[in-house]
Coordinates of N, CA and C and ligand atoms in Angstrom, one line a residue:
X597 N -9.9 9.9 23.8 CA -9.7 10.3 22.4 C -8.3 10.7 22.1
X598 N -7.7 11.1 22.9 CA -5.9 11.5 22.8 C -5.4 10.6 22.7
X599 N -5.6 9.8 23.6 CA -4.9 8.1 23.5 C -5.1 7.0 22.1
X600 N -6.4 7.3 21.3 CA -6.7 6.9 20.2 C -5.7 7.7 19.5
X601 N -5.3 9.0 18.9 CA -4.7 9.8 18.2 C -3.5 9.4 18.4
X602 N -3.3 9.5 19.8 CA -1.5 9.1 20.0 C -1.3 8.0 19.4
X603 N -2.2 6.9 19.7 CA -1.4 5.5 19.2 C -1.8 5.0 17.9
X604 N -2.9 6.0 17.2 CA -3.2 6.0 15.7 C -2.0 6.5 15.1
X605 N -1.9 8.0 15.3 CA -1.1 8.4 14.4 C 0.4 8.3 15.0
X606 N 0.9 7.8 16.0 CA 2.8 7.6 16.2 C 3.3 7.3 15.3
X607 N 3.1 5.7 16.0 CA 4.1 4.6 14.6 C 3.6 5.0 13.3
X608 N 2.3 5.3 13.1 CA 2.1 4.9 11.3 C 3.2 6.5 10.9
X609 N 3.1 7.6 11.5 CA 4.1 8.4 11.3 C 5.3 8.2 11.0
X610 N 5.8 7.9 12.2 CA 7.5 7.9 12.1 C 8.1 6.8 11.6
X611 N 7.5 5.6 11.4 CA 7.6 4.7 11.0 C 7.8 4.6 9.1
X612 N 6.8 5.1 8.6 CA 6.4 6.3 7.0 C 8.0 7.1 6.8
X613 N 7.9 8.0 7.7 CA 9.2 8.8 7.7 C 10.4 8.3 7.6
X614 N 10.5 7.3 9.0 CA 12.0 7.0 9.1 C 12.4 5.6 7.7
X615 N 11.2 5.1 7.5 CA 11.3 4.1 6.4 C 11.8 4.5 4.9
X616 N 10.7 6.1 4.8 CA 11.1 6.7 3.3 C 12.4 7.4 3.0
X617 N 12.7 7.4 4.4 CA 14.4 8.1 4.2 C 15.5 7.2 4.2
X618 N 15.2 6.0 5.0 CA 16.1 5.3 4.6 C 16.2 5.1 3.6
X619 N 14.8 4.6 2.9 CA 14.7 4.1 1.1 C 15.8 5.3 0.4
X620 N 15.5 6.5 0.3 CA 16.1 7.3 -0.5 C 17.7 7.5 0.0
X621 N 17.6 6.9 1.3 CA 19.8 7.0 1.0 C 20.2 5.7 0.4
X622 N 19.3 4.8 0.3 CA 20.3 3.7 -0.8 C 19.2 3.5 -2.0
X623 N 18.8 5.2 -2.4 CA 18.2 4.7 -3.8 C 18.4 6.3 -4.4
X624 N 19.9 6.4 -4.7 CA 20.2 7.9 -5.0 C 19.6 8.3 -6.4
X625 N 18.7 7.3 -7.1 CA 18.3 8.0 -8.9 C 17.2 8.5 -7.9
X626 N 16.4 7.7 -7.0 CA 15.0 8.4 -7.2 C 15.4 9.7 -6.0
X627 N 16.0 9.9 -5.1 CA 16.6 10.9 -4.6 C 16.4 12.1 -5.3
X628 N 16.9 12.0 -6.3 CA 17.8 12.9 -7.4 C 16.0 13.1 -7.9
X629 N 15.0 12.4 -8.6 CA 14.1 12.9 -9.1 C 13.1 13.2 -8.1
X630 N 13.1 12.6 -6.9 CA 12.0 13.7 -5.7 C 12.8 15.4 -5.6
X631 N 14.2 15.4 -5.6 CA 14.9 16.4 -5.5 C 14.4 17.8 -6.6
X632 N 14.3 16.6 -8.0 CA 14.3 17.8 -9.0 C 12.7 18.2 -9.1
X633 N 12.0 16.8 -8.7 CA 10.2 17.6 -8.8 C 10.2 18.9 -7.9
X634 N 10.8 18.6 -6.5 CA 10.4 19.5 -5.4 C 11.2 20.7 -5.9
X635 N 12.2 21.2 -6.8 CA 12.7 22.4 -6.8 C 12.1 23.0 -8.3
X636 N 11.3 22.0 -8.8 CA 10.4 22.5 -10.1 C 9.7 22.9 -9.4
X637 N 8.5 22.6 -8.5 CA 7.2 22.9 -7.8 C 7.4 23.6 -6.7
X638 N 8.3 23.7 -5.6 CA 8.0 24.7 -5.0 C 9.4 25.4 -4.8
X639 N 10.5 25.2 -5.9 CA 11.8 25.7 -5.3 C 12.5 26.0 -4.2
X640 N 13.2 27.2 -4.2 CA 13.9 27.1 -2.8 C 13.3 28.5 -1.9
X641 N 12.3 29.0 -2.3 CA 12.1 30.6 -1.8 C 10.7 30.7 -0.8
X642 N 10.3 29.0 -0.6 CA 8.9 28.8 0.3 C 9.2 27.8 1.0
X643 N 8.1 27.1 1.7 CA 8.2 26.3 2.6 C 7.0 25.2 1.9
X644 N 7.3 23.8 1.6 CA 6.3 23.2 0.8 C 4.9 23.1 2.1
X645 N 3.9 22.9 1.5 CA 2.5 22.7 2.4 C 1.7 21.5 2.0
X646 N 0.5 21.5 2.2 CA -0.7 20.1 1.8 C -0.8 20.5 0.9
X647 N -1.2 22.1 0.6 CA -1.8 22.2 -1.2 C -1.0 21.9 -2.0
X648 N 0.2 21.7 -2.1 CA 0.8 21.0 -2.8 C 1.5 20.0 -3.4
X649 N 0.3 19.1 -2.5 CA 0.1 17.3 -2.5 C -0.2 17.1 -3.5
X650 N -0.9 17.7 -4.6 CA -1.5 17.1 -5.8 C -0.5 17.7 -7.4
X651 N 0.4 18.4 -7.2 CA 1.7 18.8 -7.7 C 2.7 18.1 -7.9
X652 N 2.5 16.8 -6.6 CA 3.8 16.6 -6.5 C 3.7 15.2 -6.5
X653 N 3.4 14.2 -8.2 CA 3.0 12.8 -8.3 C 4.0 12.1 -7.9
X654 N 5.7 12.1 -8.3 CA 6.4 12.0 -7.7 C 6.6 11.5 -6.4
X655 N 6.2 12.4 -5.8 CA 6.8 12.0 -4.1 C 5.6 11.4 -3.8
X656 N 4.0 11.6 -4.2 CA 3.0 10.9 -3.8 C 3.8 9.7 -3.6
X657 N 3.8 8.5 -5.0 CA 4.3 7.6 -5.3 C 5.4 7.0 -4.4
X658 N 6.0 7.7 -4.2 CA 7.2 7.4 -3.4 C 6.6 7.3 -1.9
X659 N 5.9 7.6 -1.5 CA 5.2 7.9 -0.1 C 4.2 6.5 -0.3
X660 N 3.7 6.4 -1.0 CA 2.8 5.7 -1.5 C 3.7 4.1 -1.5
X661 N 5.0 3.9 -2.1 CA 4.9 2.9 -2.3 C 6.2 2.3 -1.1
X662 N 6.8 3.3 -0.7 CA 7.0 2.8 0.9 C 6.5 2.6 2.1
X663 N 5.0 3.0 2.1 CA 4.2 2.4 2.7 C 4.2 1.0 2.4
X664 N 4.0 0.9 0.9 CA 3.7 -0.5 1.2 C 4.6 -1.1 1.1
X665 N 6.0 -1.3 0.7 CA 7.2 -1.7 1.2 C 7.4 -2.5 2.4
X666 N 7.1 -1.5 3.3 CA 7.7 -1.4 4.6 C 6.6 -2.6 5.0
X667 N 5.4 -2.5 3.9 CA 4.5 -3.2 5.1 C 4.1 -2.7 6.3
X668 N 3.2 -1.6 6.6 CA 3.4 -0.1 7.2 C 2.4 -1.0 8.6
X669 N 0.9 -1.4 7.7 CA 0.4 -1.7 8.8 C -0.4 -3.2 8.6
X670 N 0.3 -4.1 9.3 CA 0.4 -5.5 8.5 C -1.5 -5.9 8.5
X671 N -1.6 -5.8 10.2 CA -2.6 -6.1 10.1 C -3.5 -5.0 10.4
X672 N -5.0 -5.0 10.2 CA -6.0 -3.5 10.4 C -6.6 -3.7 11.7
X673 N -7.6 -2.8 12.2 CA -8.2 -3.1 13.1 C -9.3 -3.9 13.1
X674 N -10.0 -4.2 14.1 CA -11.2 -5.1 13.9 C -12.5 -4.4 13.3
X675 N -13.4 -5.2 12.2 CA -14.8 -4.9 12.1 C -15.7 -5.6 11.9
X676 N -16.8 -5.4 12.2 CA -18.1 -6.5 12.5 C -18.2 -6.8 10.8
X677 N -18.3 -8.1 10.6 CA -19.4 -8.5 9.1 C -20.8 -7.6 9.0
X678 N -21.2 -6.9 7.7 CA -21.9 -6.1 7.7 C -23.6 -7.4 7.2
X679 N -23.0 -8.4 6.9 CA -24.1 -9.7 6.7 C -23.4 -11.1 6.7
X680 N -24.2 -12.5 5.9 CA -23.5 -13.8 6.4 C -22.9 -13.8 5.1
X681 N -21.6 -14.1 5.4 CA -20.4 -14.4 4.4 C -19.9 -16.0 4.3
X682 N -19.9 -16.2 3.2 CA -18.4 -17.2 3.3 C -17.4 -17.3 2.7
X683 N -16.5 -17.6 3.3 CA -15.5 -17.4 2.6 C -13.9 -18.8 2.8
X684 N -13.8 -19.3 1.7 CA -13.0 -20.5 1.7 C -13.8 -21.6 2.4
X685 N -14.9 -22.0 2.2 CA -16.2 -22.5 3.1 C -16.1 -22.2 4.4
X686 N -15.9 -21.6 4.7 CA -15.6 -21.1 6.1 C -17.2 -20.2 6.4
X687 N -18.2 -20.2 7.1 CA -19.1 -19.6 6.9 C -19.2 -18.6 8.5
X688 N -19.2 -17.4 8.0 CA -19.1 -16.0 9.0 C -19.7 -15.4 8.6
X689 N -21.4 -15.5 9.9 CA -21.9 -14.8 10.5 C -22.0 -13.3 10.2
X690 N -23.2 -13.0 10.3 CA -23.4 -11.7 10.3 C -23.0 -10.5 11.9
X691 N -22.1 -10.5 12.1 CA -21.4 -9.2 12.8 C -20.3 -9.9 14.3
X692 N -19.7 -10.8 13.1 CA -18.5 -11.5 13.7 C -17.4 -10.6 13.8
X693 N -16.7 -10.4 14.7 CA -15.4 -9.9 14.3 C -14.1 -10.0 13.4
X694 N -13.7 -9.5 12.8 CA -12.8 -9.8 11.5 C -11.8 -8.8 11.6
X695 N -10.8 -9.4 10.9 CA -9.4 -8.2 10.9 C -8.8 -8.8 9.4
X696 N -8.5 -7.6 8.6 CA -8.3 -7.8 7.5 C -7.1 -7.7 7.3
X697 N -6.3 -8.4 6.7 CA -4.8 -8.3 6.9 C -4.2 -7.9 5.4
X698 N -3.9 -6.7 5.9 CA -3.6 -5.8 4.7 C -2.2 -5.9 3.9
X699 N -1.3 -6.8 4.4 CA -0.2 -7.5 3.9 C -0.4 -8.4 2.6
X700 N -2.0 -9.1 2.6 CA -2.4 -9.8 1.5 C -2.2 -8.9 0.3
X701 N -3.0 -8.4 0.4 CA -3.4 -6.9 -0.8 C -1.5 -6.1 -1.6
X702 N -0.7 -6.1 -0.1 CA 0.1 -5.2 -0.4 C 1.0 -5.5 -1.4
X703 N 1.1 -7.0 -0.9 CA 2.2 -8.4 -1.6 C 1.9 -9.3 -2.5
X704 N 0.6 -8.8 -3.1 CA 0.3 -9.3 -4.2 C 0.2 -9.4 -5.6
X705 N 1.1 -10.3 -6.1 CA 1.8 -9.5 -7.6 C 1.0 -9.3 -8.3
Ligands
LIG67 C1 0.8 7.2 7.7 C2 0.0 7.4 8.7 C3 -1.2 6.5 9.0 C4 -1.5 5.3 8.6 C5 -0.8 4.4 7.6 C6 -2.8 5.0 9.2 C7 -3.5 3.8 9.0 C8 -4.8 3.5 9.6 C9 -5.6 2.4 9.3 C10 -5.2 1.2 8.4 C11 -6.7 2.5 10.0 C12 -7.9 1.5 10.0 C13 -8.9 1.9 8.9 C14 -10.1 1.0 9.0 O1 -11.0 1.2 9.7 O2 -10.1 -0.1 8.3 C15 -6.6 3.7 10.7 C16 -7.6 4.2 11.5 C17 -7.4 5.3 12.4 N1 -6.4 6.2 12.4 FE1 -4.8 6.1 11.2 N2 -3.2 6.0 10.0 C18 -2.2 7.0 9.9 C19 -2.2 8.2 10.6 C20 -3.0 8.5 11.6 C21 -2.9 9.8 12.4 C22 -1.8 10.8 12.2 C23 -3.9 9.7 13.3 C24 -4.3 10.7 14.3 C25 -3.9 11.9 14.5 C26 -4.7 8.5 13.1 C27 -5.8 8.1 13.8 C28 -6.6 7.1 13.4 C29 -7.9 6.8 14.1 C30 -8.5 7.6 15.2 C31 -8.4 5.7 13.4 C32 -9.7 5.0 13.7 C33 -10.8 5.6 12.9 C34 -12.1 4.9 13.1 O3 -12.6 5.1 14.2 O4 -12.7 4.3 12.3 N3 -4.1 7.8 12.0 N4 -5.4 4.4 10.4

């Protein structure tokens, strides 16, 4: 179970992190307005926390859409067909393995 955790949550972490900082050194307007939400909502006299994930649509968005930028996690993990599907006539069985490739969805105008 540690080994799940570790290699769930690494890359999709630092990966998130080191991606959204890069975005904000060559995108100094939105810099400037995660800068001014965060000193409207929690200024300089605390330490920000989770409860004030829903305060802060701003940086959601910004978190939110360098994820999908980056293309965070191209493809998902595997899951059975829950019945018989088809799809592009392609016909799949009820509890085939499938992996949904989340790159479709991301890059889609
Ligand atoms: C930005 C961070 C993260 C992203 C983008 C991410 C993304 C994902 C995705 C796409 C899945 C597959 C969901 C599905 O079943 O279709 C997943 C599952 C999972 N993630 Fe993450 N994850 C993140 C952080 C973490 C962290 C921090 C942990 C652990 C501490 C973690 C542990 C897991 C585990 C254990 C599963 C499998 C859950 C199951 O059994 O169904 N993830 N994650």
């Amino acid at each position: 179970m540690c080994i799940d955790l570790w290699f769930g949550g690494l890359a999709t972490t630092t990966n998130t992190t080191t991606w959204a900082i890069s975005f904000v050194l060559h995108n100094l307007e939105v810099q400037d307005k995660i800068h001014q939400e965060l000193d409207r909502i929690i200024g300089s006299d605390r330490l920000i926390t989770t409860a004030d994930k829903n305060d802060l649509p701003y940086l959601n968005a910004y978190i939110n859409e360098s994820q999908r930028f980056t293309n965070l996690v191209p493809l998902n993990v595997p899951h059975p067909t829950s019945r018989d599907t088809v799809i592009n006539c392609y016909s799949i069985p009820k509890g085939t393995g499938v992996v949904a490739q989340i790159s479709t969805v991301m890059n889609d105008e």
